[in-house]
Short mmCIF file of C-alpha atoms and ligand atoms in Angstrom, two decimals:
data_model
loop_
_atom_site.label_atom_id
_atom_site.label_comp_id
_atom_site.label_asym_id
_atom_site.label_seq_id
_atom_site.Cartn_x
_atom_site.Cartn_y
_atom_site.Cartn_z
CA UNK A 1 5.32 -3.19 11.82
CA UNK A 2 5.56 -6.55 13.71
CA UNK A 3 2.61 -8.03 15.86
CA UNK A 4 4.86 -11.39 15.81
CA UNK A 5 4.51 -12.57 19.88
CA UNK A 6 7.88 -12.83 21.68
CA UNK A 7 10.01 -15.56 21.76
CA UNK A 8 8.72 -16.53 24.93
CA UNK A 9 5.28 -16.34 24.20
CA UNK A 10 6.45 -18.86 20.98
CA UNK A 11 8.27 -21.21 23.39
CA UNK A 12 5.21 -21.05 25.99
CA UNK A 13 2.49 -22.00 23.19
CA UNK A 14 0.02 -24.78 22.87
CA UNK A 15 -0.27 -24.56 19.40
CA UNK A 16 1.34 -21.80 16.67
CA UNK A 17 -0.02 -20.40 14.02
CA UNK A 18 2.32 -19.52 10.91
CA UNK A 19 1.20 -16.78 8.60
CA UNK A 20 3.75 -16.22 5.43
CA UNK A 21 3.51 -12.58 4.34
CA UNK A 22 5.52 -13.15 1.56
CA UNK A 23 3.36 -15.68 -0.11
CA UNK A 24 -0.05 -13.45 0.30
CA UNK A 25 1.83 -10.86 -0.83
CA UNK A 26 2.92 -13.09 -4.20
CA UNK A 27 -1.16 -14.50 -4.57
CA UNK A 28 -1.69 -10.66 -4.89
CA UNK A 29 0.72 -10.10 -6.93
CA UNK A 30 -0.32 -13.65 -9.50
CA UNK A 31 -4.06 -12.37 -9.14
CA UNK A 32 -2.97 -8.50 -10.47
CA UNK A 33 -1.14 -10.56 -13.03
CA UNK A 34 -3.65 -12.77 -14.37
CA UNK A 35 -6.46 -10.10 -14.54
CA UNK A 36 -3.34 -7.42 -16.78
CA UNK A 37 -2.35 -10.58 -19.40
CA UNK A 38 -5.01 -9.15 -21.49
CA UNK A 39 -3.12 -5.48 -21.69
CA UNK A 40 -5.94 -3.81 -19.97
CA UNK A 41 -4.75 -1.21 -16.49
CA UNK A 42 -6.98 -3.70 -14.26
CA UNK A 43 -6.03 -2.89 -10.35
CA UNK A 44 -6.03 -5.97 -7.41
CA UNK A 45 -8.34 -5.22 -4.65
CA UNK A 46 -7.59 -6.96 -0.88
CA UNK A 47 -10.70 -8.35 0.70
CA UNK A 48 -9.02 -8.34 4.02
CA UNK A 49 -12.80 -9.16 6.05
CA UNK A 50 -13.16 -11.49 8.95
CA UNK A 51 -9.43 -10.50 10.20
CA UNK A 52 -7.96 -11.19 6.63
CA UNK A 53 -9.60 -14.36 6.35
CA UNK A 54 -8.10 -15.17 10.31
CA UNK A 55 -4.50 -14.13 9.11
CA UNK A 56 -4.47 -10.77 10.66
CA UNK A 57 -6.16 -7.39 8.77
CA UNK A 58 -3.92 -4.91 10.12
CA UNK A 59 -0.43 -6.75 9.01
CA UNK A 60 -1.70 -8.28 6.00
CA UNK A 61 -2.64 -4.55 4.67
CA UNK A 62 -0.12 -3.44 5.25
CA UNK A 63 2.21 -5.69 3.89
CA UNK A 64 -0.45 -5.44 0.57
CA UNK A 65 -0.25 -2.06 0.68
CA UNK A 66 3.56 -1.65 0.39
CA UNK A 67 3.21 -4.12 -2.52
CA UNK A 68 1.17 -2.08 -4.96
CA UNK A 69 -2.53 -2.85 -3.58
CA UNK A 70 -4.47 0.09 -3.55
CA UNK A 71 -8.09 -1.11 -2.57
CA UNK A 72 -9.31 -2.52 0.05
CA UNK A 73 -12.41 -4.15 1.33
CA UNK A 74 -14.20 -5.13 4.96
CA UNK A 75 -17.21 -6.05 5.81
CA UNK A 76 -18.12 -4.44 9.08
CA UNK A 77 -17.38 -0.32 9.40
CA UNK A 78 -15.50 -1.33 13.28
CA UNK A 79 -13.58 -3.51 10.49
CA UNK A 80 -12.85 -0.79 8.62
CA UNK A 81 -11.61 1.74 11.66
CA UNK A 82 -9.04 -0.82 12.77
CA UNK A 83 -7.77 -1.22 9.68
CA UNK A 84 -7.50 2.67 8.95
CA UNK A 85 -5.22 2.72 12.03
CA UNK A 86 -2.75 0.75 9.46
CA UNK A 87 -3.58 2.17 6.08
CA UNK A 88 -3.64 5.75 6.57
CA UNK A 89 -4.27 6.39 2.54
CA UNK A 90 -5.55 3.99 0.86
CA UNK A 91 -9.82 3.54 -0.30
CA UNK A 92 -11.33 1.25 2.82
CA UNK A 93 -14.73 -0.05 1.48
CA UNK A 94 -17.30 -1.11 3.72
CA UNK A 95 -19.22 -4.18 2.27
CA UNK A 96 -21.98 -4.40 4.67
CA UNK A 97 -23.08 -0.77 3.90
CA UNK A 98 -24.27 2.38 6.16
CA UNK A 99 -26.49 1.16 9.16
CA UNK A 100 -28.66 4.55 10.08
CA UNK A 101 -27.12 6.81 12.12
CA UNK A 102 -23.12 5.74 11.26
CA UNK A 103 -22.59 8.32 8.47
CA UNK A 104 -20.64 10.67 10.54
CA UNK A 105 -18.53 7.89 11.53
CA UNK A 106 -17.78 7.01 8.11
CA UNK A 107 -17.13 10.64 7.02
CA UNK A 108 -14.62 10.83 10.40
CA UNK A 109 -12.51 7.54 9.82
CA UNK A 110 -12.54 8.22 5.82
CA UNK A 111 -14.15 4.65 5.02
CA UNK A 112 -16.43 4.44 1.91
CA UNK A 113 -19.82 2.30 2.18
CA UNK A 114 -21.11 0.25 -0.49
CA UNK A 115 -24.43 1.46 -1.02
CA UNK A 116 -26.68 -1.44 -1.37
CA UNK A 117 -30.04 0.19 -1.65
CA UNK A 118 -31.62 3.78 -2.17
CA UNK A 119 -32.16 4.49 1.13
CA UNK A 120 -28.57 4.07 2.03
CA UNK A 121 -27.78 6.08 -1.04
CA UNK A 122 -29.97 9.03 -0.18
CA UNK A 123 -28.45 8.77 3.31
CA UNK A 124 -25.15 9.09 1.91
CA UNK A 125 -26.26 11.93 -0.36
CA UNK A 126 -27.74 13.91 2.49
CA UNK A 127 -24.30 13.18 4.09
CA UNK A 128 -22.55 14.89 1.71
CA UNK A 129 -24.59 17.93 1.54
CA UNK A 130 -24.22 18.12 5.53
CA UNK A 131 -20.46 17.78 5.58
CA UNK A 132 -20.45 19.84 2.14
CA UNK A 133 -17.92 17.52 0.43
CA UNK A 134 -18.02 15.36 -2.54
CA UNK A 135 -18.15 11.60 -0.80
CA UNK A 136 -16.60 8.85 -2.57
CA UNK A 137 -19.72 5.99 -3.16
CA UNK A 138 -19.42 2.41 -4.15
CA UNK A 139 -22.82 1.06 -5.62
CA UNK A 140 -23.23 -2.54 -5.43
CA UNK A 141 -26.33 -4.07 -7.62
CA UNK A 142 -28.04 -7.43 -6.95
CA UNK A 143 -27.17 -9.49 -9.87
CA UNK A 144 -28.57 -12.41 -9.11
CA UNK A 145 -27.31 -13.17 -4.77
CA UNK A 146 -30.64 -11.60 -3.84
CA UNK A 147 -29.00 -10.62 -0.20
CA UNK A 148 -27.15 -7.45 -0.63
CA UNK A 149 -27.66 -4.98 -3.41
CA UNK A 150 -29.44 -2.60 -5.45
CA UNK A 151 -32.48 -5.35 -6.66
CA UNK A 152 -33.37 -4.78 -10.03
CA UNK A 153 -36.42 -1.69 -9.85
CA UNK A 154 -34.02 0.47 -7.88
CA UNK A 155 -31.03 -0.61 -10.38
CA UNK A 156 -33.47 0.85 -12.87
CA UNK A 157 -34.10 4.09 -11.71
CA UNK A 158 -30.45 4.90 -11.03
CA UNK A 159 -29.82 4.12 -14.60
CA UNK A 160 -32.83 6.19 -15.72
CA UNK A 161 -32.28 8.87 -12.98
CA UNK A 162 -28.19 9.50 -12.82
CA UNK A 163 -29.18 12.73 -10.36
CA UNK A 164 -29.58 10.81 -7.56
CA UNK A 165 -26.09 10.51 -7.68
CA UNK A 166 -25.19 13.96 -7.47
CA UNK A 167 -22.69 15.50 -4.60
CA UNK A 168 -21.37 12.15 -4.85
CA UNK A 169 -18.05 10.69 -6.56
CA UNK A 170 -18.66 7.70 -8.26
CA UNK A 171 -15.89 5.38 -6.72
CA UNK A 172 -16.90 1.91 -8.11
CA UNK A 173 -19.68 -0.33 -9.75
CA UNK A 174 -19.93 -3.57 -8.44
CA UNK A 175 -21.72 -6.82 -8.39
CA UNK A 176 -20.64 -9.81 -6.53
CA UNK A 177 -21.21 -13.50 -8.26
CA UNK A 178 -23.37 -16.47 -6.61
CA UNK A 179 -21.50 -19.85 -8.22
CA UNK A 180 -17.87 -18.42 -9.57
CA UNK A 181 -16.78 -21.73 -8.62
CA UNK A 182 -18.70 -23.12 -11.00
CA UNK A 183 -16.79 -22.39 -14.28
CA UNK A 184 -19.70 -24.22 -16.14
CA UNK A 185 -23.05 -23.07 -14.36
CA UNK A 186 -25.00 -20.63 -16.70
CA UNK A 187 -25.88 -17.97 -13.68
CA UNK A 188 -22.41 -16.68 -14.17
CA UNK A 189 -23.36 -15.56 -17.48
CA UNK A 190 -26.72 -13.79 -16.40
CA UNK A 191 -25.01 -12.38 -13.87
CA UNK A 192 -22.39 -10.79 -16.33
CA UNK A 193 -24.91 -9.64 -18.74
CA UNK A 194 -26.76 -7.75 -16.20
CA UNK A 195 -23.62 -6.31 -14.73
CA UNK A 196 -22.94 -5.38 -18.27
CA UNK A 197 -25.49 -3.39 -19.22
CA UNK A 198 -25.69 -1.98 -15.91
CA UNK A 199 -22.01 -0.81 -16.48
CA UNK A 200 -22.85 0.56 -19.89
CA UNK A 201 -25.62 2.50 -18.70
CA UNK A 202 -22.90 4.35 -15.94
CA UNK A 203 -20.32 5.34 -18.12
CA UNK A 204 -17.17 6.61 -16.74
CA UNK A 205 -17.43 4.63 -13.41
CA UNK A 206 -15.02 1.61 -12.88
CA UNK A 207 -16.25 -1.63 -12.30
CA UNK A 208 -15.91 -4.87 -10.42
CA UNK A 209 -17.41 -7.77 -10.73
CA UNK A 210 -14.49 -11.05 -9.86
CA UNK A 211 -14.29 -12.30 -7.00
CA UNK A 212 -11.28 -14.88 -6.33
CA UNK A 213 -12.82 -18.20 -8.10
CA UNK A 214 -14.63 -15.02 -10.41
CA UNK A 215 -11.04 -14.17 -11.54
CA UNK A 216 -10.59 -17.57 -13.35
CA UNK A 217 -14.01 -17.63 -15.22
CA UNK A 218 -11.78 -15.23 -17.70
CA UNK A 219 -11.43 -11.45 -18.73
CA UNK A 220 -15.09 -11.10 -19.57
CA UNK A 221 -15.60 -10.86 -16.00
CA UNK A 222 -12.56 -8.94 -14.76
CA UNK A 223 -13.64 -5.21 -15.31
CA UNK A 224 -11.23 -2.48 -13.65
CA UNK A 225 -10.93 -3.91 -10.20
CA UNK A 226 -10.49 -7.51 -9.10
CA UNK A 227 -11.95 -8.47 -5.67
CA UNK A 228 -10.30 -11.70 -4.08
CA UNK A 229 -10.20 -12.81 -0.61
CA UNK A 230 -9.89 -16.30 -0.23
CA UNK A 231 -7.06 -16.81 -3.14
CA UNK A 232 -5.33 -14.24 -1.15
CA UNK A 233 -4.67 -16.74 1.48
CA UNK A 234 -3.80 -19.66 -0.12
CA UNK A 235 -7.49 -21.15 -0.81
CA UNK A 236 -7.89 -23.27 -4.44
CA UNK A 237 -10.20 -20.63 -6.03
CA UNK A 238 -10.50 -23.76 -8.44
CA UNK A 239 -12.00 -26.39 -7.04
CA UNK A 240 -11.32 -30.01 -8.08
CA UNK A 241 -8.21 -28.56 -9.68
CA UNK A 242 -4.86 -28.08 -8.82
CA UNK A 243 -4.62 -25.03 -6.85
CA UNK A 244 -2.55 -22.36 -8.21
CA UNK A 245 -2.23 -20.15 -5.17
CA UNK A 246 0.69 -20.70 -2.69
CA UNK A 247 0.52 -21.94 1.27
CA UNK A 248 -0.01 -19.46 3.09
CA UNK A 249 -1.03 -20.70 6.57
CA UNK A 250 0.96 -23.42 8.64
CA UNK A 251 -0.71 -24.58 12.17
CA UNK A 252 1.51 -26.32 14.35
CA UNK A 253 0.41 -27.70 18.07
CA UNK A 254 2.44 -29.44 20.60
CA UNK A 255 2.18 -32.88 22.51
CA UNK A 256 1.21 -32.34 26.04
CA UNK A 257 0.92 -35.68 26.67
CA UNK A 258 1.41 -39.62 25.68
CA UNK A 259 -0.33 -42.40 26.90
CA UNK A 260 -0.04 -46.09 26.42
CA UNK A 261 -3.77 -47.89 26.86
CA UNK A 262 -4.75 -52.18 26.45
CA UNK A 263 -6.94 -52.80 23.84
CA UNK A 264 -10.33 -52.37 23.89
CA UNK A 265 -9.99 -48.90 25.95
CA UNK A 266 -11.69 -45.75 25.37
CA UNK A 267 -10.34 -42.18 24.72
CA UNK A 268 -12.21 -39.29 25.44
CA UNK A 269 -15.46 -37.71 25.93
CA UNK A 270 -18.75 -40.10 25.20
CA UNK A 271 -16.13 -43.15 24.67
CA UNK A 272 -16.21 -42.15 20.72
CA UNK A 273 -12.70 -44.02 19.85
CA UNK A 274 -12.18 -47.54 21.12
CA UNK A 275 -8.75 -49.11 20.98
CA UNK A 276 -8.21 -52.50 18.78
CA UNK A 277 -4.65 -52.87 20.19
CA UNK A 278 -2.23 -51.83 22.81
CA UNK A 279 -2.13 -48.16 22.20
CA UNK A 280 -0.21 -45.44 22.72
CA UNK A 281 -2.04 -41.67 22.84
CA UNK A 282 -1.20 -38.50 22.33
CA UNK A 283 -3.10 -35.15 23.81
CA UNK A 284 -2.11 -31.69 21.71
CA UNK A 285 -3.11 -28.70 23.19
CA UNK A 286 -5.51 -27.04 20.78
CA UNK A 287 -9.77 -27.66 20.30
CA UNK A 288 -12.50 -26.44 19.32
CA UNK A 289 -12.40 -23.17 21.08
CA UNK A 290 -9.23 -22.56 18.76
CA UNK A 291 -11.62 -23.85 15.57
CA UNK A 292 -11.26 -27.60 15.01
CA UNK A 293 -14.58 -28.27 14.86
CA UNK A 294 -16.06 -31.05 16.63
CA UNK A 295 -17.58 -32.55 13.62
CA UNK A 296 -14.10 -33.96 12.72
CA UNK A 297 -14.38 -36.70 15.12
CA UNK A 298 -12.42 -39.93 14.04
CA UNK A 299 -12.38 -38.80 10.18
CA UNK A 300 -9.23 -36.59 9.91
CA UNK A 301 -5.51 -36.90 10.48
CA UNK A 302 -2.59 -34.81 11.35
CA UNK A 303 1.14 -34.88 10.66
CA UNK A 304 4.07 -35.61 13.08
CA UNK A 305 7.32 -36.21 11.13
CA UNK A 306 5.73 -35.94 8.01
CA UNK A 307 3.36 -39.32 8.86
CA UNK A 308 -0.53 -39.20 8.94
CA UNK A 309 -1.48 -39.92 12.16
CA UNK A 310 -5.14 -40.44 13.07
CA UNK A 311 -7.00 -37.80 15.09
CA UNK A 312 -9.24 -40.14 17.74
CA UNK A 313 -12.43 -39.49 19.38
CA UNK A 314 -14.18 -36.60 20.47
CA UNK A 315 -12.71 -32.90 19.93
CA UNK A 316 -12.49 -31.37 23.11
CA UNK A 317 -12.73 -27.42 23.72
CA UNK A 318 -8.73 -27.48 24.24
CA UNK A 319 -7.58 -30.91 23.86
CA UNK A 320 -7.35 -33.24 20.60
CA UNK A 321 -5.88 -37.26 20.90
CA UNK A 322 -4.28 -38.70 18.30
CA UNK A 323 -3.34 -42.57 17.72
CA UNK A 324 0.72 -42.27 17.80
CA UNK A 325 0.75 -46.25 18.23
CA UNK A 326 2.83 -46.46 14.65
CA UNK A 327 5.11 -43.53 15.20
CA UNK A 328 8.32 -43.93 16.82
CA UNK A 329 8.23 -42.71 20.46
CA UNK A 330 11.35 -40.36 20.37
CA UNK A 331 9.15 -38.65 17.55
CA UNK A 332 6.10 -38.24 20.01
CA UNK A 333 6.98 -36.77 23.40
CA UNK A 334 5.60 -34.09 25.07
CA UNK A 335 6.94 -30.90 23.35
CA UNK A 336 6.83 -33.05 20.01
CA UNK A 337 5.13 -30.67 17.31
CA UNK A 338 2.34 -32.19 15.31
CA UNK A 339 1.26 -30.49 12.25
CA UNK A 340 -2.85 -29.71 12.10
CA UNK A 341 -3.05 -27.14 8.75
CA UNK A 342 0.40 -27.10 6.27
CA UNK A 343 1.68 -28.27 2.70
CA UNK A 344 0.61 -32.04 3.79
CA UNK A 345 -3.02 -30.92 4.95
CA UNK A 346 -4.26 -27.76 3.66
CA UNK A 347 -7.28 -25.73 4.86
CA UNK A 348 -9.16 -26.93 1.58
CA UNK A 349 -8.22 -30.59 2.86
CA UNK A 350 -9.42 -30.34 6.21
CA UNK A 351 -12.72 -28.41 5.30
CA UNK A 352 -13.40 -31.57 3.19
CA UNK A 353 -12.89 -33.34 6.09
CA UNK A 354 -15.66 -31.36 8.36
CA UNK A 355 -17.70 -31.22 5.43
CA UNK A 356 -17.33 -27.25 4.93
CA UNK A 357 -15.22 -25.12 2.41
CA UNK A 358 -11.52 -23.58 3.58
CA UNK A 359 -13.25 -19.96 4.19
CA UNK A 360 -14.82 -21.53 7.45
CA UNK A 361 -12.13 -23.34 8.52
CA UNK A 362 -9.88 -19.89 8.02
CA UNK A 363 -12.06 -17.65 9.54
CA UNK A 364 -12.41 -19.84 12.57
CA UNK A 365 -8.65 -19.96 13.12
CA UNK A 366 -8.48 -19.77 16.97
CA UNK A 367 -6.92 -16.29 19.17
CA UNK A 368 -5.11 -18.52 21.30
CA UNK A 369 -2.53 -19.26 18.87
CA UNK A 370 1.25 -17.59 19.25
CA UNK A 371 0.83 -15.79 15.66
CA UNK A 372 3.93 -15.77 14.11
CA UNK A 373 4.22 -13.85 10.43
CA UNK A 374 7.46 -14.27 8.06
CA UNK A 375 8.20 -13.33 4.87
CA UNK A 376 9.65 -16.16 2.27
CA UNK A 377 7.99 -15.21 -1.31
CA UNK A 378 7.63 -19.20 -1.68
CA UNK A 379 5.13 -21.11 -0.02
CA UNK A 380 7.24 -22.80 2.96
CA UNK A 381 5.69 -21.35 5.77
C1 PLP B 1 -16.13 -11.89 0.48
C2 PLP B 1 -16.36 -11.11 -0.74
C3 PLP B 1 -15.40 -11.10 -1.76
C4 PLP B 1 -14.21 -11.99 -1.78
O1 PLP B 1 -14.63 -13.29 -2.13
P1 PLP B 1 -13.61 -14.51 -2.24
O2 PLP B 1 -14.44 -15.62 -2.76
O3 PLP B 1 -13.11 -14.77 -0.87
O4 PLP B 1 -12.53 -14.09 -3.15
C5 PLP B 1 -15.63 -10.25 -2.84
N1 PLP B 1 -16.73 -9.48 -2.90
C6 PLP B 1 -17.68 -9.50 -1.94
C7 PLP B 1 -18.87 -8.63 -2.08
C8 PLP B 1 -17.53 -10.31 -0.84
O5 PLP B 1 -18.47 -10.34 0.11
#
């Protein structure tokens, strides 16, 4: 399967977007790892939401799929039909649940909700009578997120009541945790202890509880089935520490345009960026229609040749300038390629930068990018 654009389309683009199969596939692969070291059977999960995180659900998947993963989860059921097109087998789990009136559509594409209240349980149940089949249910329990979830009377009667579950095959258990990222912060723990004993109480059911940063609070937390997304894609599921997950994402955009300017000119919209010395400009051809966020305005940097070079004055909807004065000028023509997202400025770095975490600055990735996928198993996109 290959959605790579043409080598036209590649020569034609503003800006390209890299996306290295090979190293998602070998996070997977370190995440399946990590969560077995104890001896235990635990099986990797996909989160493959929001497009895969902006890499692409469909290719992702599959290349997943064809390297062991056997689970996978979206977040919206149109999520889950597109990505059924590519995984004809495999469990699709729906995170955001059955809206009324979708359980046919469910039944017909094969997708499993997570159940997230009663209601949506007994919906489910009266779905299974109708279709007179055993359907595969996921039950996810508020452990402490208080957003989606069984809360904690209705996580009561199903343990009292395990009937209400009948005509339905107990796929998973799951919970999802509020500050995994927070090794230290004592919610974790209430969160597993309630998770626990709700476990206990459903015996023979697997369980999941670890999300990607959840993964690295330790076995206590892994269950049967881990649940990453972000780590997936190359995001530090440790902050403040060095990340163990490989590159995954390279953006590249190209120099439409160079500019020399006196001092004491302006560039750009609202005259944001004055220059202190003969200058000389350069315009790349991506914005924040494509997801560089406007908030980055004179406090990031890109690479061009492996130098930082300054990103100046306001983001435009399809146009970013950048202060080239120090590079040499057969480095920065138009056609030069600049590098916005890569091993010298990750997603984690430049969501520091707009004061937001990498899962915003991923999802946001732009559909006006040539989207090219390869497959190296190390991190050099
Ligand atoms: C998004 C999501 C995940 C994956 O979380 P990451 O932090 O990206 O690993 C797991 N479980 C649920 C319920 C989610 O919504």
């Amino acid at each position: 399967m290959s959605t790579s654009p043409s080598d036209d389309a590649v020569r034609r683009a503003g800006a390209i977007l890299t996306v290295n199969l090979g190293a998602i596939a070998a996070n997977w692969r370190g995440l399946r790892d990590a969560g077995r070291a104890g001896g235990r059977p635990i099986d990797c999960a996909a989160v493959l939401k929001a497009d895969a995180y902006g890499t692409g659900a469909a290719i992702v998947g599959s290349r997943l799929a064809a390297e062991g993963c056997r689970h996978f989860f979206v977040a919206h059921i149109e999520e889950g039909i597109a990505l059924r097109a590519a995984l004809p087998e495999p469990p699709i789990y729906v995170l955001n649940g059955l809206l009324p009136g979708t359980e046919g559509d469910f039944v017909e594409h094969r997708l499993t909700p997570v159940l997230n209240h009663l209601a949506q349980l007994n919906t489910w149940r009266a779905a299974a009578q109708r279709f007179d089949r055993a359907l595969d249910a996921v039950i996810h329990i508020d452990t402490g997120m208080h957003r989606l979830g069984f809360g904690p009377d209705e996580t009561q009667v199903l343990m009292n009541e395990r009937a209400r579950l009948r005509g339905l095959r107990l796929a998973l258990l799951m919970s999802h945790l509020v500050v995994s990222e927070e090794p230290g912060n004592p919610i974790n723990g209430e969160q597993l202890s309630r998770f626990r004993a709700f476990v206990k109480a459903m015996p023979g059911a697997p369980a999941s509880l670890a999300n990607s940063s959840g993964i690295f609070l330790g076995p206590d937390y892994h269950f049967d089935l881990l649940r990453p997304g972000a780590a997936l894609y190359g995001i530090n599921p440790r902050p403040g520490q060095p990340n163990p997950m490989l590159l995954t994402v390279t953006l590249d955009a190209r120099i439409l345009q160079v500019r020399r300017i006196d001092a004491l000119q302006t560039v750009g919209y609202g005259a944001a960026w004055r220059s202190a010395r003969p200058s000389r400009v350069a315009t790349i051809a991506l914005g924040y229609a494509d997801g560089y966020f406007r908030n980055l305005i004179n406090r990031t940097y890109v690479h061009l040749a492996g130098r930082r070079v300054p990103v100046i004055g306001r983001i435009s909807m399809d146009l970013v300038t950048l202060d080239v004065t120090d590079v040499p000028e057969e480095l920065s023509q138009p056609g030069s390629t600049v590098e916005i997202l890569g091993s010298h400025l990750t997603a984690d770095d430049l969501a520091d930068h707009a004061r937001t975490n990498a899962y915003e600055i991923m999802t946001a990735l732009g559909h006006r990018y040539a989207r090219v996928y390869v497959d190296h198993p190390e991190s050099a996109a």
